[in-house]
Amino acid sequence: MINRRKVAGVLAEARDGIVVVGIGLNVNQTRAELPEDARVPPASLRTVDDVQRDRAPLLADLLGRLERHYDAWTAGGLDAVFDGIGSRDFLRGRRVSVGGIEGVGGGLDRHGRLLVDGRPVESGEVEVSF
């Protein structure tokens, strides 16, 4: 999120003992190329600063960071990456709704579950109220 506009997203789905993760990043779209009917107002890096970028270096950087965090997680579990999550937690302190549970996002617990009003939620689509 940049200026309350969604620039990127992550979708994780668990199935048969594995988790598949999809990552999307809006890079060079113009305002006209972004959907007008999105639940959360969209943006791209280009609409934020009017700079058109070569996507290959962004992808390489993203994959490199993902690999470092994944390696740390596989070696040391969630504790190995937990402390770095809080500073980037967009949901903390915001009104959210997940699978019929509504309340204030309270970060992640040590099992990776989102806390909503102190209650752990393991999965579901998170909606944020602005």
Coordinates of N, CA and C in Angstrom, one line a residue:
M1 N 0.9 -1.2 0.0 CA 0.0 0.0 0.0 C 0.9 1.2 0.0
I2 N 0.6 2.1 -0.9 CA 1.2 3.4 -0.9 C 0.1 4.5 -1.0
N3 N 0.1 5.4 -0.1 CA -0.9 6.5 0.0 C -2.3 5.9 -0.1
R4 N -2.5 4.8 0.7 CA -3.8 4.1 0.7 C -4.3 3.5 -0.6
R5 N -3.3 3.2 -1.5 CA -3.6 2.6 -2.7 C -2.8 1.3 -2.8
K6 N -3.4 0.3 -3.3 CA -2.8 -1.0 -3.4 C -1.9 -1.1 -4.6
V7 N -0.6 -1.3 -4.4 CA 0.4 -1.4 -5.4 C 0.8 -2.9 -5.6
A8 N 0.7 -3.7 -4.6 CA 1.1 -5.1 -4.6 C 0.3 -5.9 -3.8
G9 N 0.3 -7.2 -4.0 CA -0.4 -8.2 -3.2 C 0.2 -9.5 -3.2
V10 N -0.1 -10.3 -2.2 CA 0.3 -11.7 -2.0 C -0.9 -12.5 -1.8
L11 N -0.9 -13.6 -2.4 CA -2.0 -14.6 -2.2 C -1.3 -16.0 -1.9
A12 N -1.6 -16.5 -0.8 CA -1.1 -17.8 -0.4 C -2.2 -18.8 -0.2
E13 N -2.0 -20.0 -0.8 CA -3.1 -21.0 -0.7 C -2.4 -22.3 -0.3
A14 N -2.9 -22.9 0.8 CA -2.4 -24.2 1.3 C -3.3 -25.3 0.7
R15 N -2.6 -26.3 0.2 CA -3.3 -27.5 -0.3 C -2.4 -28.7 -0.3
D16 N -2.9 -29.8 0.2 CA -2.2 -31.1 0.3 C -0.8 -30.9 0.9
G17 N -0.7 -30.2 2.0 CA 0.5 -30.1 2.8 C 1.6 -29.1 2.2
I18 N 1.2 -28.4 1.1 CA 2.1 -27.4 0.6 C 1.4 -26.0 0.5
V19 N 2.2 -25.0 0.4 CA 1.6 -23.6 0.2 C 2.1 -23.1 -1.1
V20 N 1.2 -22.6 -1.9 CA 1.5 -21.9 -3.2 C 1.3 -20.5 -3.0
V21 N 2.3 -19.7 -3.3 CA 2.3 -18.2 -3.1 C 2.4 -17.5 -4.4
G22 N 1.4 -16.6 -4.6 CA 1.5 -15.7 -5.8 C 1.7 -14.3 -5.3
I23 N 2.6 -13.6 -6.1 CA 2.9 -12.2 -5.7 C 2.7 -11.3 -7.0
G24 N 2.0 -10.2 -6.8 CA 1.7 -9.3 -7.9 C 2.2 -7.9 -7.5
L25 N 2.9 -7.2 -8.4 CA 3.4 -5.9 -8.2 C 3.0 -5.1 -9.4
N26 N 2.2 -4.0 -9.2 CA 1.9 -3.1 -10.3 C 3.1 -2.2 -10.5
V27 N 3.7 -2.3 -11.7 CA 4.9 -1.5 -11.9 C 4.7 -0.3 -12.9
N28 N 4.4 -0.6 -14.1 CA 4.3 0.5 -15.1 C 2.9 0.9 -15.6
Q29 N 1.9 0.4 -15.0 CA 0.6 0.7 -15.4 C 0.3 2.2 -15.2
T30 N -0.5 2.8 -16.2 CA -0.9 4.1 -16.0 C -2.3 4.1 -15.3
R31 N -2.8 5.2 -14.9 CA -4.1 5.3 -14.2 C -5.2 4.6 -15.0
A32 N -5.1 4.9 -16.3 CA -6.2 4.4 -17.2 C -6.1 2.9 -17.3
E33 N -4.9 2.3 -17.1 CA -4.8 0.8 -17.2 C -5.2 0.1 -15.9
L34 N -5.4 0.8 -14.9 CA -5.8 0.1 -13.6 C -7.3 0.0 -13.5
P35 N -7.8 -1.0 -12.8 CA -9.2 -1.2 -12.7 C -9.9 -0.1 -11.9
E36 N -11.0 0.4 -12.4 CA -11.8 1.4 -11.7 C -12.7 0.9 -10.7
D37 N -13.0 -0.4 -10.8 CA -14.0 -1.0 -9.9 C -13.4 -1.9 -8.8
A38 N -12.1 -1.7 -8.5 CA -11.4 -2.5 -7.4 C -12.0 -2.1 -6.1
R39 N -12.0 -3.1 -5.2 CA -12.5 -2.9 -3.8 C -11.6 -1.9 -3.1
V40 N -10.2 -2.0 -3.3 CA -9.2 -1.1 -2.7 C -8.7 -0.4 -3.9
P41 N -8.6 1.0 -3.8 CA -8.1 1.8 -4.9 C -6.7 1.3 -5.3
P42 N -6.5 1.0 -6.6 CA -5.2 0.5 -7.1 C -4.3 1.7 -7.5
A43 N -3.0 1.3 -7.5 CA -1.9 2.2 -8.0 C -0.8 1.4 -8.6
S44 N 0.1 2.0 -9.2 CA 1.3 1.3 -9.6 C 2.5 2.2 -9.2
L45 N 3.7 1.6 -9.2 CA 4.8 2.5 -8.9 C 4.9 3.7 -9.8
R46 N 4.5 3.5 -11.1 CA 4.5 4.6 -12.1 C 3.5 5.7 -11.7
T47 N 2.3 5.3 -11.2 CA 1.3 6.3 -10.9 C 1.7 7.1 -9.6
V48 N 2.6 6.5 -8.8 CA 3.1 7.1 -7.6 C 4.1 8.2 -7.8
D49 N 5.1 7.8 -8.7 CA 6.2 8.8 -8.9 C 6.5 9.1 -10.4
D50 N 5.6 8.7 -11.3 CA 5.8 9.0 -12.7 C 7.1 8.5 -13.3
V51 N 7.6 7.4 -12.8 CA 8.9 6.8 -13.3 C 8.5 5.5 -13.9
Q52 N 8.9 5.3 -15.2 CA 8.7 4.0 -15.8 C 10.0 3.2 -15.6
R53 N 9.8 1.9 -15.2 CA 10.9 1.1 -14.7 C 11.1 -0.1 -15.6
D54 N 12.3 -0.6 -15.6 CA 12.7 -1.9 -16.2 C 12.3 -2.9 -15.1
R55 N 11.4 -3.8 -15.5 CA 10.9 -4.8 -14.5 C 11.9 -5.9 -14.1
A56 N 12.8 -6.2 -15.0 CA 13.7 -7.3 -14.7 C 14.5 -7.1 -13.4
P57 N 15.1 -5.9 -13.2 CA 15.9 -5.7 -11.9 C 14.9 -5.8 -10.7
L58 N 13.7 -5.3 -10.8 CA 12.8 -5.4 -9.7 C 12.5 -6.8 -9.4
L59 N 12.2 -7.6 -10.4 CA 12.0 -9.0 -10.2 C 13.1 -9.7 -9.6
A60 N 14.3 -9.4 -10.0 CA 15.6 -10.1 -9.5 C 15.7 -9.7 -8.0
D61 N 15.5 -8.5 -7.7 CA 15.6 -8.0 -6.3 C 14.5 -8.7 -5.4
L62 N 13.3 -8.8 -5.9 CA 12.2 -9.4 -5.2 C 12.5 -10.9 -4.9
L63 N 13.0 -11.6 -6.0 CA 13.3 -13.0 -5.8 C 14.4 -13.2 -4.9
G64 N 15.4 -12.4 -4.9 CA 16.6 -12.5 -4.0 C 16.2 -12.3 -2.6
R65 N 15.3 -11.3 -2.3 CA 14.9 -11.1 -0.9 C 14.0 -12.2 -0.5
L66 N 13.1 -12.7 -1.4 CA 12.3 -13.8 -1.0 C 13.1 -15.1 -0.7
E67 N 14.1 -15.3 -1.5 CA 15.0 -16.5 -1.2 C 15.7 -16.3 0.1
R68 N 16.2 -15.2 0.5 CA 16.9 -15.0 1.8 C 16.0 -15.2 2.9
H69 N 14.7 -14.7 2.8 CA 13.8 -14.9 3.9 C 13.3 -16.3 4.0
Y70 N 13.1 -16.9 2.8 CA 12.7 -18.3 2.8 C 13.8 -19.2 3.4
D71 N 15.0 -19.0 3.1 CA 16.2 -19.7 3.6 C 16.2 -19.6 5.1
A72 N 16.0 -18.3 5.6 CA 16.1 -18.1 7.1 C 14.9 -18.8 7.7
W73 N 13.7 -18.8 7.1 CA 12.5 -19.4 7.7 C 12.7 -20.9 7.7
T74 N 13.2 -21.5 6.6 CA 13.4 -23.0 6.6 C 14.5 -23.4 7.6
A75 N 15.5 -22.6 7.9 CA 16.5 -22.9 8.8 C 16.1 -22.7 10.3
G76 N 15.3 -21.6 10.5 CA 15.0 -21.3 11.9 C 13.6 -21.1 12.2
G77 N 12.7 -21.5 11.3 CA 11.3 -21.3 11.5 C 10.8 -19.9 11.5
L78 N 9.6 -19.6 11.9 CA 9.0 -18.3 11.9 C 9.8 -17.4 12.8
D79 N 10.4 -17.9 13.9 CA 11.2 -17.0 14.8 C 12.3 -16.3 14.1
A80 N 12.9 -17.0 13.1 CA 14.0 -16.4 12.3 C 13.7 -15.2 11.5
V81 N 12.4 -15.0 11.2 CA 12.0 -13.8 10.4 C 10.9 -13.0 11.1
F82 N 10.5 -13.4 12.3 CA 9.3 -12.8 13.0 C 9.6 -11.3 13.3
D83 N 10.7 -11.0 13.8 CA 11.0 -9.6 14.3 C 11.0 -8.6 13.1
G84 N 11.3 -9.0 11.9 CA 11.2 -8.1 10.8 C 9.9 -7.9 10.2
I85 N 8.9 -8.7 10.6 CA 7.5 -8.6 10.0 C 6.8 -7.3 10.6
G86 N 6.9 -7.1 11.8 CA 6.1 -6.0 12.5 C 6.2 -4.7 11.9
S87 N 7.3 -4.2 11.5 CA 7.5 -2.9 10.9 C 6.9 -2.7 9.6
R88 N 6.5 -3.8 8.9 CA 5.9 -3.8 7.6 C 4.5 -4.2 7.6
D89 N 3.9 -4.3 8.8 CA 2.5 -4.9 9.0 C 1.5 -3.8 8.7
F90 N 0.9 -3.8 7.6 CA -0.1 -2.8 7.2 C -1.4 -2.9 8.0
L91 N -1.7 -4.1 8.4 CA -3.0 -4.4 9.0 C -3.0 -4.0 10.5
R92 N -1.9 -3.9 11.1 CA -1.9 -3.6 12.6 C -2.6 -2.3 12.9
G93 N -3.6 -2.4 13.7 CA -4.3 -1.2 14.1 C -5.4 -0.8 13.2
R94 N -5.6 -1.5 12.1 CA -6.7 -1.1 11.2 C -7.9 -2.0 11.3
R95 N -9.0 -1.5 11.0 CA -10.3 -2.3 11.0 C -10.2 -3.3 9.9
V96 N -10.4 -4.6 10.2 CA -10.3 -5.7 9.2 C -11.5 -6.6 9.3
S97 N -11.7 -7.3 8.3 CA -12.7 -8.4 8.3 C -12.1 -9.6 7.6
V98 N -12.2 -10.8 8.3 CA -11.6 -12.0 7.7 C -12.6 -13.1 8.0
G99 N -13.2 -13.7 7.0 CA -14.1 -14.8 7.1 C -15.2 -14.6 8.2
G100 N -15.8 -13.5 8.2 CA -16.9 -13.2 9.1 C -16.4 -12.6 10.4
I101 N -15.1 -12.6 10.7 CA -14.6 -12.0 11.9 C -14.2 -10.6 11.7
E102 N -14.8 -9.7 12.4 CA -14.4 -8.3 12.2 C -13.8 -7.7 13.5
G103 N -12.8 -6.8 13.3 CA -12.2 -6.2 14.5 C -11.0 -5.5 14.0
V104 N -10.0 -5.3 15.0 CA -8.8 -4.5 14.7 C -7.7 -5.5 14.5
G105 N -6.9 -5.4 13.4 CA -5.7 -6.2 13.2 C -4.7 -6.0 14.3
G106 N -4.2 -7.1 14.8 CA -3.2 -7.0 15.9 C -1.9 -7.6 15.6
G107 N -1.5 -7.8 14.3 CA -0.3 -8.4 13.9 C -0.4 -9.9 13.8
L108 N 0.7 -10.5 13.7 CA 0.8 -12.0 13.6 C 1.2 -12.6 15.0
D109 N 0.7 -13.8 15.3 CA 1.2 -14.5 16.5 C 2.4 -15.3 16.0
R110 N 3.0 -16.0 17.0 CA 4.2 -16.8 16.7 C 3.9 -18.1 15.8
H111 N 2.6 -18.3 15.5 CA 2.3 -19.4 14.6 C 2.0 -18.9 13.2
G112 N 2.1 -17.6 13.0 CA 1.8 -17.0 11.7 C 0.4 -16.7 11.4
R113 N -0.4 -16.7 12.5 CA -1.9 -16.4 12.3 C -2.1 -14.9 12.6
L114 N -3.0 -14.3 11.8 CA -3.4 -12.9 12.0 C -4.3 -12.8 13.2
L115 N -3.9 -11.9 14.1 CA -4.8 -11.6 15.3 C -5.8 -10.5 15.0
V116 N -7.0 -10.8 15.2 CA -8.1 -9.9 15.0 C -8.8 -9.7 16.4
D117 N -8.7 -8.5 17.0 CA -9.1 -8.3 18.3 C -8.6 -9.4 19.3
G118 N -7.4 -9.8 19.1 CA -6.7 -10.8 19.9 C -7.0 -12.2 19.6
R119 N -8.0 -12.5 18.6 CA -8.3 -13.8 18.2 C -7.5 -14.2 17.0
P120 N -6.9 -15.4 17.1 CA -6.1 -15.9 15.9 C -7.0 -16.3 14.8
V121 N -6.6 -15.9 13.5 CA -7.4 -16.3 12.3 C -6.3 -17.0 11.4
E122 N -6.6 -18.2 11.0 CA -5.6 -19.0 10.3 C -5.6 -18.7 8.8
S123 N -6.8 -18.5 8.2 CA -6.9 -18.3 6.8 C -8.1 -17.5 6.4
G124 N -8.1 -16.9 5.3 CA -9.3 -16.2 4.8 C -8.8 -14.9 4.0
E125 N -9.7 -14.4 3.3 CA -9.5 -13.1 2.6 C -9.7 -12.0 3.5
V126 N -8.6 -11.1 3.6 CA -8.7 -10.0 4.5 C -9.2 -8.8 3.8
E127 N -10.2 -8.1 4.4 CA -10.7 -6.9 3.8 C -10.3 -5.8 4.9
V128 N -9.9 -4.7 4.4 CA -9.5 -3.6 5.2 C -10.4 -2.4 5.1
S129 N -10.9 -1.8 6.2 CA -11.7 -0.7 6.2 C -10.9 0.6 6.3
F130 N -11.1 1.5 5.4 CA -10.4 2.8 5.4 C -11.2 3.9 6.0

